[in-house]
Short mmCIF file of C-alpha atoms in Angstrom, two decimals:
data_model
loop_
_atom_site.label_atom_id
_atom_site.label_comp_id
_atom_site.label_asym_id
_atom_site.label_seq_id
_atom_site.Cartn_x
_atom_site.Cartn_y
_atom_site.Cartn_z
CA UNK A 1 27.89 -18.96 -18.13
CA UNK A 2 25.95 -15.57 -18.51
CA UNK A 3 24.16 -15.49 -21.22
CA UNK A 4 24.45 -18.86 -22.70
CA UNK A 5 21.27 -20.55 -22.18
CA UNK A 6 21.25 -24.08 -20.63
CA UNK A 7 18.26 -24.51 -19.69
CA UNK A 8 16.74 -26.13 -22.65
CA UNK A 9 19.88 -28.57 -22.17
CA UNK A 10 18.87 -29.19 -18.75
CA UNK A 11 14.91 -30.11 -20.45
CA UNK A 12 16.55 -32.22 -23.04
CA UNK A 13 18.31 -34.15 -20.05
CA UNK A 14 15.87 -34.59 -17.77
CA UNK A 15 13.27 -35.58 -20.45
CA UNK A 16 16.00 -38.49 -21.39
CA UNK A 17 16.10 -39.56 -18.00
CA UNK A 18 12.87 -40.22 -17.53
CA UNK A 19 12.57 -42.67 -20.40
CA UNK A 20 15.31 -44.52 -18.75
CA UNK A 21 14.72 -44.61 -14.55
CA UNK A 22 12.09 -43.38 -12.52
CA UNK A 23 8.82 -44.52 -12.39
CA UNK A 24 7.87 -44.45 -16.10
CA UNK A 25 11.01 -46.44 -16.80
CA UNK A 26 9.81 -48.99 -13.89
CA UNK A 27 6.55 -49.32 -15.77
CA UNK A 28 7.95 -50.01 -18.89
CA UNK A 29 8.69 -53.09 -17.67
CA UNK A 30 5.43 -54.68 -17.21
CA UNK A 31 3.15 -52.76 -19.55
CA UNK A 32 3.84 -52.22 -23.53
CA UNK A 33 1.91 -48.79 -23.64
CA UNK A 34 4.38 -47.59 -20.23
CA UNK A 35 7.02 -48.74 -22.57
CA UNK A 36 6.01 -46.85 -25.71
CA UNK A 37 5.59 -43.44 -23.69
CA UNK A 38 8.88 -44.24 -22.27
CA UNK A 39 10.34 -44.59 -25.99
CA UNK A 40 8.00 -41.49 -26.81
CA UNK A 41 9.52 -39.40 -24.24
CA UNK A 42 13.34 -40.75 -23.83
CA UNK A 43 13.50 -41.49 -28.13
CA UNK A 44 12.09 -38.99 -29.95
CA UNK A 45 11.15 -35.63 -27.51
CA UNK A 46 14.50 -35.42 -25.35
CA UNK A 47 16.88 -35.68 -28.46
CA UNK A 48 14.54 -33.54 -29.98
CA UNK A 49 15.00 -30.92 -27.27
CA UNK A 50 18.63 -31.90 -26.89
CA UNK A 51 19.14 -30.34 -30.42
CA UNK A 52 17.22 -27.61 -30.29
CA UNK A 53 18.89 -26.69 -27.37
CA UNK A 54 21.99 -25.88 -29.48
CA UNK A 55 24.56 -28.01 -27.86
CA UNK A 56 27.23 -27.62 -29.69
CA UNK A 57 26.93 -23.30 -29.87
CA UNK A 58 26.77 -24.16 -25.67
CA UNK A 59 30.01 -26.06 -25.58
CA UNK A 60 31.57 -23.76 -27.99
CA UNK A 61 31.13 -20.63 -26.28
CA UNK A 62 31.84 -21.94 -23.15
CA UNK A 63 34.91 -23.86 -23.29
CA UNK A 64 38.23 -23.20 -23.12
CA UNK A 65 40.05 -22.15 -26.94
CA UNK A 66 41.71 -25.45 -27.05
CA UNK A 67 39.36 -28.03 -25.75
CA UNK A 68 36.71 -25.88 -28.39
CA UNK A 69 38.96 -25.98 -31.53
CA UNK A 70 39.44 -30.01 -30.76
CA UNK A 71 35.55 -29.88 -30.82
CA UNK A 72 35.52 -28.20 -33.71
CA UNK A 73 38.13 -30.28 -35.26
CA UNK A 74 35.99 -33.29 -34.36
CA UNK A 75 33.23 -32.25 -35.68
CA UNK A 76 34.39 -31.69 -39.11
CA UNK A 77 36.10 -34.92 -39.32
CA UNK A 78 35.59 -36.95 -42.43
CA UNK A 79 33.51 -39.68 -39.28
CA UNK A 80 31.92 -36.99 -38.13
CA UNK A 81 30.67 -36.00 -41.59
CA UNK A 82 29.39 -39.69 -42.29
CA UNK A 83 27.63 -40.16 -39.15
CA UNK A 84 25.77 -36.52 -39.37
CA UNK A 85 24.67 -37.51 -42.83
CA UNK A 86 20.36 -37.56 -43.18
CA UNK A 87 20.70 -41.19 -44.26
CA UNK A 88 23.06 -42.72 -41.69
CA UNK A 89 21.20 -41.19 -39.48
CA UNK A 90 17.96 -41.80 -39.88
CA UNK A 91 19.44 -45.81 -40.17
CA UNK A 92 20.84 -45.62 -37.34
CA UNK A 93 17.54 -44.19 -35.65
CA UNK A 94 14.86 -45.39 -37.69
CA UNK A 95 16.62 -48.37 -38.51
CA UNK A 96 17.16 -49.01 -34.82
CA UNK A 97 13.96 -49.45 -33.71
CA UNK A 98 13.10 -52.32 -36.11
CA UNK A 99 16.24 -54.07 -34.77
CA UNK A 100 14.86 -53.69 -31.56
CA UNK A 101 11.35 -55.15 -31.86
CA UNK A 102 12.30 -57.47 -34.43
CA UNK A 103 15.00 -59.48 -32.72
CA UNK A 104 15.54 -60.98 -29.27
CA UNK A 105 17.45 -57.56 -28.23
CA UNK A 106 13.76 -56.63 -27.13
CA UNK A 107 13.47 -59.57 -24.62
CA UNK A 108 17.03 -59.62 -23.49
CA UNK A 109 16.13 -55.57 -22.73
CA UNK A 110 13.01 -56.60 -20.47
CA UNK A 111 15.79 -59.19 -18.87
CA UNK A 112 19.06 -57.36 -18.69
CA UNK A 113 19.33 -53.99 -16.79
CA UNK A 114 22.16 -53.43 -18.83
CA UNK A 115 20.51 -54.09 -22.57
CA UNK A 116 18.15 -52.18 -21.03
CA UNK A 117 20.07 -49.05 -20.56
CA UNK A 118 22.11 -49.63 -23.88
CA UNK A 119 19.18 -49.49 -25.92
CA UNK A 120 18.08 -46.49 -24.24
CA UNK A 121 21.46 -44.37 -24.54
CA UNK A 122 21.28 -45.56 -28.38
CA UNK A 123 17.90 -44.55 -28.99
CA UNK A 124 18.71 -41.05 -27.42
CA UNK A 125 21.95 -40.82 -28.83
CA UNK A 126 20.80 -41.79 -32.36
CA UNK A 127 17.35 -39.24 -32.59
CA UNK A 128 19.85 -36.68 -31.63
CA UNK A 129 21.88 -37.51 -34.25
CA UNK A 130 18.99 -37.75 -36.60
CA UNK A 131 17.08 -34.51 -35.22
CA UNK A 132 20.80 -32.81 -35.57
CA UNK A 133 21.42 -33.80 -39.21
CA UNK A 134 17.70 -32.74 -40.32
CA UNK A 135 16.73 -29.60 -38.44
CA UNK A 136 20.18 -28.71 -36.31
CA UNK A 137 20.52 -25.47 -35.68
CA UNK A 138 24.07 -25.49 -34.29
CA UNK A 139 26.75 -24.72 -37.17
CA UNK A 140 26.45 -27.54 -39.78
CA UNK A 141 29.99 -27.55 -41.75
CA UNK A 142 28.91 -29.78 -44.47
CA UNK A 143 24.99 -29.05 -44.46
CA UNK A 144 22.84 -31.41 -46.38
CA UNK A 145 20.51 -30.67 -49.48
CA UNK A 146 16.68 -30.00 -48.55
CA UNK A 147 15.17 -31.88 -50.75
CA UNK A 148 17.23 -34.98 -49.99
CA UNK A 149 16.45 -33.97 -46.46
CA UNK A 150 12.84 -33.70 -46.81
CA UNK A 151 12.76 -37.32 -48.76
CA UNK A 152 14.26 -38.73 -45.79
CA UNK A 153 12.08 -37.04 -43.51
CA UNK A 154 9.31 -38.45 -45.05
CA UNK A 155 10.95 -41.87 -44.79
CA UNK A 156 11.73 -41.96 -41.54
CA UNK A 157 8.08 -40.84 -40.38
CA UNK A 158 6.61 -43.52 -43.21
CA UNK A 159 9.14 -45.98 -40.96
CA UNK A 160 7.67 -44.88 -37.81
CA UNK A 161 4.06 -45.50 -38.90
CA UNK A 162 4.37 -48.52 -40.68
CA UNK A 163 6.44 -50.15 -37.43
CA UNK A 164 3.60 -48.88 -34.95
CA UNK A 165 1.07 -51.21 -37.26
CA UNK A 166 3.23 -53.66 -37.66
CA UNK A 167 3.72 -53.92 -33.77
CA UNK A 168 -0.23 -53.35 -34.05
CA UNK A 169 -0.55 -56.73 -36.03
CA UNK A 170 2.32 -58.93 -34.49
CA UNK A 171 2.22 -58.13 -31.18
CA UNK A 172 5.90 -59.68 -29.72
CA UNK A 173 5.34 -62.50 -27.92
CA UNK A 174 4.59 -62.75 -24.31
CA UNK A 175 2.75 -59.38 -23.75
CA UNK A 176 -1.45 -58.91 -23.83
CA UNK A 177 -2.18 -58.23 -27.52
CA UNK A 178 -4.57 -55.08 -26.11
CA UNK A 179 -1.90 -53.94 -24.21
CA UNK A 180 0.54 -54.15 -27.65
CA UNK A 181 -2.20 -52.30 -29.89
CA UNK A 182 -3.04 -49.54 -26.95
CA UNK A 183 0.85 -49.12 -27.63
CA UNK A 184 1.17 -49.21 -31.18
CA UNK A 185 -1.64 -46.91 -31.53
CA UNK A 186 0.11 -44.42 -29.00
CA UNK A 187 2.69 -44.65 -30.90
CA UNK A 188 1.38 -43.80 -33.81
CA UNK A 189 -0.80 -40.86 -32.98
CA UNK A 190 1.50 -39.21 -30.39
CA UNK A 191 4.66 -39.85 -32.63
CA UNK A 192 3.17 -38.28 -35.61
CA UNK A 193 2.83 -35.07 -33.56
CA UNK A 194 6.15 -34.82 -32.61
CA UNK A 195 6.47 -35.55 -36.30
CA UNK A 196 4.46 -32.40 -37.17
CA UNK A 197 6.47 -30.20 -35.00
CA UNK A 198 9.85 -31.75 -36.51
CA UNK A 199 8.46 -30.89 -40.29
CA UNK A 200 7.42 -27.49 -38.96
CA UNK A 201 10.55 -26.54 -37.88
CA UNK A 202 12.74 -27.76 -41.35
CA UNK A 203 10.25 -26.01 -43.08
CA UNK A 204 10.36 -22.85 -41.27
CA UNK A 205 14.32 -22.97 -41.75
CA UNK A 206 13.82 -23.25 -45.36
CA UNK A 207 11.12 -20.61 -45.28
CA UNK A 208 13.74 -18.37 -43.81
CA UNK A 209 16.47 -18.97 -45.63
CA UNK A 210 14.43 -18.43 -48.97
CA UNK A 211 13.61 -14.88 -47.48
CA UNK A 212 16.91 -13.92 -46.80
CA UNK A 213 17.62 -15.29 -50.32
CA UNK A 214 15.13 -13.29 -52.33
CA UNK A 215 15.91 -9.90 -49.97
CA UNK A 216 19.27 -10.28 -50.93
CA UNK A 217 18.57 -10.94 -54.23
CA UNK A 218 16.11 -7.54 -54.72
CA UNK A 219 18.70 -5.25 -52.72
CA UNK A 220 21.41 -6.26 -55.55
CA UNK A 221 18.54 -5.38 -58.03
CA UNK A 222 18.53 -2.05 -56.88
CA UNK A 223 14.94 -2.42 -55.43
CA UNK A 224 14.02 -2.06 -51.41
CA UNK A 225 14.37 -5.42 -49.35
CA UNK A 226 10.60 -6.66 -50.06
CA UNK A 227 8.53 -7.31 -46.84
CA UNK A 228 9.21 -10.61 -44.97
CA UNK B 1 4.69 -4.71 -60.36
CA UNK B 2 0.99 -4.65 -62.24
CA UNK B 3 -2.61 -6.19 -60.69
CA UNK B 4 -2.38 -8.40 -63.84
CA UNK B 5 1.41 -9.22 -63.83
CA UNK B 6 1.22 -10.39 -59.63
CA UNK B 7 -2.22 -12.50 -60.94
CA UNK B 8 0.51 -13.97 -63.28
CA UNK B 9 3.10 -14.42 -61.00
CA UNK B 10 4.60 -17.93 -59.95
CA UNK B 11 2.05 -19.87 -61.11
CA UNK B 12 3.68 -23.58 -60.81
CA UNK B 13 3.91 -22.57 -56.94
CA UNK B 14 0.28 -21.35 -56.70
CA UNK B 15 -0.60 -24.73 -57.87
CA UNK B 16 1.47 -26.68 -55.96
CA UNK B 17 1.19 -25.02 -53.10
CA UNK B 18 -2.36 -26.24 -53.26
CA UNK B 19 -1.92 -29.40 -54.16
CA UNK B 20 0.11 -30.21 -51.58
CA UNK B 21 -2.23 -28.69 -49.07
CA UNK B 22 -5.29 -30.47 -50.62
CA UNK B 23 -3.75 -33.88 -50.27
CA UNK B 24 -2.54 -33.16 -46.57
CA UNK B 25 -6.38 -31.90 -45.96
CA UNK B 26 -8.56 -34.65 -47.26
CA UNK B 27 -5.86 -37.77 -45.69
CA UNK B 28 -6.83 -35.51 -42.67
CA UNK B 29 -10.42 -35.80 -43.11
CA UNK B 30 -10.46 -39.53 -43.92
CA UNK B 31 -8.73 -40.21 -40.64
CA UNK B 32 -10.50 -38.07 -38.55
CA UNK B 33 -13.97 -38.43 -39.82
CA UNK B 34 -14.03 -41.81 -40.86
CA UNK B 35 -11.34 -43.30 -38.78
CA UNK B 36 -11.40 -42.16 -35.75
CA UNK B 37 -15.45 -40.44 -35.57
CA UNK B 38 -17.24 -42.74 -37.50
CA UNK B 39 -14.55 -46.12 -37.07
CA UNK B 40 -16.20 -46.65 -40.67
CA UNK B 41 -13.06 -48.39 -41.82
CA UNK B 42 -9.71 -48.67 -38.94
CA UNK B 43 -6.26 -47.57 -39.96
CA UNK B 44 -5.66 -51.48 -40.62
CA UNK B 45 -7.94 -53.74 -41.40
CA UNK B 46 -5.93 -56.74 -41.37
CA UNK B 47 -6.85 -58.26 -44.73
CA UNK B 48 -3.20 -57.46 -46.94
CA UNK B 49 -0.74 -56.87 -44.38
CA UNK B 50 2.79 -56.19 -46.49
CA UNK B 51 0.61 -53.92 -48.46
CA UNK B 52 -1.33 -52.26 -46.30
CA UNK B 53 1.09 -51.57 -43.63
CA UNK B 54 3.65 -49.95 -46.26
CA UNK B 55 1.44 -47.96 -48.61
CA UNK B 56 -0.93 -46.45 -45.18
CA UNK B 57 2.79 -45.28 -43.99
CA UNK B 58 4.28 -44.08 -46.53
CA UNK B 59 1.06 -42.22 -47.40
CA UNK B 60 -0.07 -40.98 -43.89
CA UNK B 61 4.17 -39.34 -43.55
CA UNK B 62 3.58 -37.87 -47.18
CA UNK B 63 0.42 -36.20 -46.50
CA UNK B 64 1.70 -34.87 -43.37
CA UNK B 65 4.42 -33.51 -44.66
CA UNK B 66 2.38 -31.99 -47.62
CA UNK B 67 -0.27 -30.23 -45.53
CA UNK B 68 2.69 -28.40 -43.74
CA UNK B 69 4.52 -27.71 -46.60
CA UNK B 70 1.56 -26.57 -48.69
CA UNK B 71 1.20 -23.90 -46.57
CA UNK B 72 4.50 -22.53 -45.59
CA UNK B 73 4.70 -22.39 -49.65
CA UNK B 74 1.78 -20.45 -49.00
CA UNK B 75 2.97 -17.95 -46.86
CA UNK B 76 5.82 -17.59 -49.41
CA UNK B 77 3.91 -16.59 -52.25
CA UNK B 78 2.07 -13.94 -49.55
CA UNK B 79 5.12 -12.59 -48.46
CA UNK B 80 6.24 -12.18 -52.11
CA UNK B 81 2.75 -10.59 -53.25
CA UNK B 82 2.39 -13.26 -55.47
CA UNK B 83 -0.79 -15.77 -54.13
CA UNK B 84 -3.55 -16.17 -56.52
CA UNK B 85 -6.59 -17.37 -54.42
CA UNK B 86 -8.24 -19.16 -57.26
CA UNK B 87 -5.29 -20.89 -58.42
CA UNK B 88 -4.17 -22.10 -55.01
CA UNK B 89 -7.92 -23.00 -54.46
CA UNK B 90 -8.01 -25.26 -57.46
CA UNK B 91 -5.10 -26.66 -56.75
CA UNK B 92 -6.31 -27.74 -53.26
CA UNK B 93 -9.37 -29.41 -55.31
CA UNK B 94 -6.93 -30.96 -57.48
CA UNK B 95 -4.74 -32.32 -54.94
CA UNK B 96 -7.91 -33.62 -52.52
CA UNK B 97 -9.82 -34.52 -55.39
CA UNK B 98 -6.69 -37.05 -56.98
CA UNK B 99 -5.67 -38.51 -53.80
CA UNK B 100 -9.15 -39.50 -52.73
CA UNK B 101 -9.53 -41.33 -56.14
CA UNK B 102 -6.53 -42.92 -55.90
CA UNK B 103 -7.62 -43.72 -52.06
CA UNK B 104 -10.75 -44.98 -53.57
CA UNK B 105 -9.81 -47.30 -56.74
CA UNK B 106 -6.10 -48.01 -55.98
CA UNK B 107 -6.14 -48.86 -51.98
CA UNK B 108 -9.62 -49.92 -52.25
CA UNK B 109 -10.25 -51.98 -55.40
CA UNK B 110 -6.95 -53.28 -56.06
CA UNK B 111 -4.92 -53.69 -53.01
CA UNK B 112 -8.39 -54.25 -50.79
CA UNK B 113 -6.48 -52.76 -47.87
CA UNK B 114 -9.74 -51.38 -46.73
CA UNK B 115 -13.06 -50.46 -47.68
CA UNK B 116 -15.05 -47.40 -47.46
CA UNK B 117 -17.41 -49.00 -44.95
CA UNK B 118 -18.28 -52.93 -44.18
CA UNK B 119 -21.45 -53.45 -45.43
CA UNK B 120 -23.24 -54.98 -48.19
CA UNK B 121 -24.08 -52.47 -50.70
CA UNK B 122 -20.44 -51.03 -50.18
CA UNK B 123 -21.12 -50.38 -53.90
CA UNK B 124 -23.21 -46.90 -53.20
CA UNK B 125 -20.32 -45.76 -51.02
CA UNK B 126 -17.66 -46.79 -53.58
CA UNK B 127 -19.78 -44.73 -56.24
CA UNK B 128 -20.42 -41.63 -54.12
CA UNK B 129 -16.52 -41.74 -53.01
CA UNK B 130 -15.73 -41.80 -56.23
CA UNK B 131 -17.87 -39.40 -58.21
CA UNK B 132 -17.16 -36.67 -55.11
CA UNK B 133 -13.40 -36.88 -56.35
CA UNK B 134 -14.23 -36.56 -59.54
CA UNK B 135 -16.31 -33.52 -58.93
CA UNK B 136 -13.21 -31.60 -56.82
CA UNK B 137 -10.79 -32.86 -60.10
CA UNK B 138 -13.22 -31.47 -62.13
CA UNK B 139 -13.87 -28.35 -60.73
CA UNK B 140 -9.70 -27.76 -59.61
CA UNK B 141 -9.19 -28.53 -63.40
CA UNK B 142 -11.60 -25.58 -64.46
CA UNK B 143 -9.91 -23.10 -61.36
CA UNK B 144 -6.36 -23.96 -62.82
CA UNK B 145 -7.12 -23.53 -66.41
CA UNK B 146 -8.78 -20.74 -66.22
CA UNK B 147 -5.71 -19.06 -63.86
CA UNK B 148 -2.83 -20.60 -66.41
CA UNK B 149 -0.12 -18.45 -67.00
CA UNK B 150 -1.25 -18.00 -70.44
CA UNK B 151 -4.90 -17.05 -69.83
CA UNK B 152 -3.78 -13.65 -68.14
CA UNK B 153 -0.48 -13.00 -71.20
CA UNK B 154 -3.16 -13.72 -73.71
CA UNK B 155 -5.50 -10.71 -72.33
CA UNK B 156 -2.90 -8.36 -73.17
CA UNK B 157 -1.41 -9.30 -76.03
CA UNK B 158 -5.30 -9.35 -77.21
CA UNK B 159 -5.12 -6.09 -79.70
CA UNK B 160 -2.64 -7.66 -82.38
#
């Protein structure tokens, strides 16, 4: 494995793990704001760090040629290419979270070990999706436009906030309404900085890419590359 | 490429570059100054919910996303020699100056999703809100006119 960095894997993993056992996850049980620092860290910082991580360059360079071209293979699959699609996505994360605090699945994940670590695995499975299908930087086959990107960017944060003060005004029932808004309010300030780095990074990749654009485009004029 | 010619370069993104940027920066200072430092007005103030709730989210994700966008467009036009202070400048004015009269009529006066402060003569606040955003549209206008693409082609096609 020289060479191939893993350790931002390893971050990504542990990071996810502590959203879903250890004390924080023990916490999460009795207090709302232990449970939004849980779904801070586990939901949207581990995938986060999952993707950045570059999983799928990791796998590819170090598996075997067959196992890798079946990866491969997989990946470019029409299923593949629906689920890695900004909207999907960003349903499947965004719209996630409303499903959770807006039906009994919340309760019943307080209750049920199990629901419990369902609705964990799918909220870090699904803001890796997301994080992968806005700002991925493993090989994208079928890479979405930015400005559709961007729009549901926007959306998706614009979700985010509006849930945390919803959750602010209708605190779910059974839990101390302070403890609820000390929540929603962490959930709004600390999520919209994880927010900022996410729009910091797609714009940075577009930033890039428009400079390797426009030096291409002077060295076919004839002129020298212009400063980056 | 010519002093004059660079001055007339990209002038769309100069402006919107600014815009963008001045948006981002005065949502910023509304929420940090009279938010969270003064608690003048809270980010919801429980009197519209549907309304409030949507229109504060989609607004607080668009002018995050513009103040970080404003300025990597920013560093583009550096990197391509191309930023015009004064333009970008009154486009920041433009930008901060529209949103905080929209903040001030639209999410105010119409939707009543919050006021400026809760007191009685809320009126003075209202008018100084306003009138300051009027000023910074005002005074973007006059930066962006006088840096329109024209103004500088005009100069040197002057002698016929």
């Amino acid at each position: 494995m020289a060479g191939v960095a893993h350790g931002p894997v390893v971050r990504g993993v542990a990071a996810g793990a502590a959203g879903a056992a250890g004390p924080l996850a023990a916490a999460a049980h009795d207090r709302f704001v232990a449970h939004m620092w849980a779904h801070l860290v586990g939901g949207m910082v581990a995938p986060l760090l999952l993707v950045l991580a570059a999983p799928v360059t990791l796998a590819l360079r170090t598996l075997d040629v067959t196992p890798a071209r079946r990866l491969s293979r997989l990946l470019r699959s029409a299923p593949a290419r629906v689920l890695a699609h900004p909207v999907v996505a960003a349903a499947l994360s965004a719209g996630g979270l409303w499903v959770l605090y807006l039906t009994p699945i919340f309760d019943a994940m307080r209750d049920q070990p199990l629901v419990h670590v369902l609705v964990h695995a799918h909220l870090v499975a699904a803001g890796a999706l997301f994080y992968a299908s806005v700002i991925g930087p493993d090989p994208r086959p079928h890479p979405p436009g930015r400005v559709l990107t961007a729009a549901v960017l926007v959306a998706t944060i614009a979700s985010h906030g509006i849930l945390a003060k919803f959750l602010y005004a209708n605190p779910p029932a059974g839990l101390a309404v302070a403890d609820v808004r000390a929540g929603a309010q962490l959930m709004y300030y600390a999520g919209a900085w994880v927010e900022a780095v996410v729009i910091v990074i797609f714009c940075a990749q577009w930033y890039r890419a428009a400079g390797v654009t426009s030096s291409r485009a002077s060295q076919r004029a004839g002129r020298l590359p212009e400063r980056a | 490429m010519t002093a004059a010619a660079v001055r007339a370069a990209r002038p769309a993104q100069n402006l919107w570059s600014g815009v963008l940027f001045g948006v981002g920066l005065i949502a910023f200072i509304d929420e940090a100054v009279f938010h969270q430092l003064l608690h003048w007005h809270h980010f919801y103030d429980l009197s519209t919910p549907a309304i409030g709730l949507v229109s504060d989210g989609v607004f607080h994700a668009i002018s995050w996303f513009a103040t970080i966008a404003g300025l990597f467009l920013l560093a583009d036009l550096r990197r391509h020699d191309a930023l015009n202070w004064r333009r970008w400048a009154g486009g920041v004015l433009l930008g901060a100056g529209a949103f905080q009269l929209y903040d001030g009529t639209v999410q105010h006066k119409v939707f009543g999703i919050h006021q400026i402060r809760y007191v009685s003569d809320v009126f003075v606040y209202d008018l100084a809100w306003n009138l300051t955003a009027m000023a910074m549209i005002l005074a973007g206008g006059v930066l962006v006119w006088l840096t329109r693409a024209g103004a500088a082609v005009q100069v040197e096609r002057a002698p016929r």
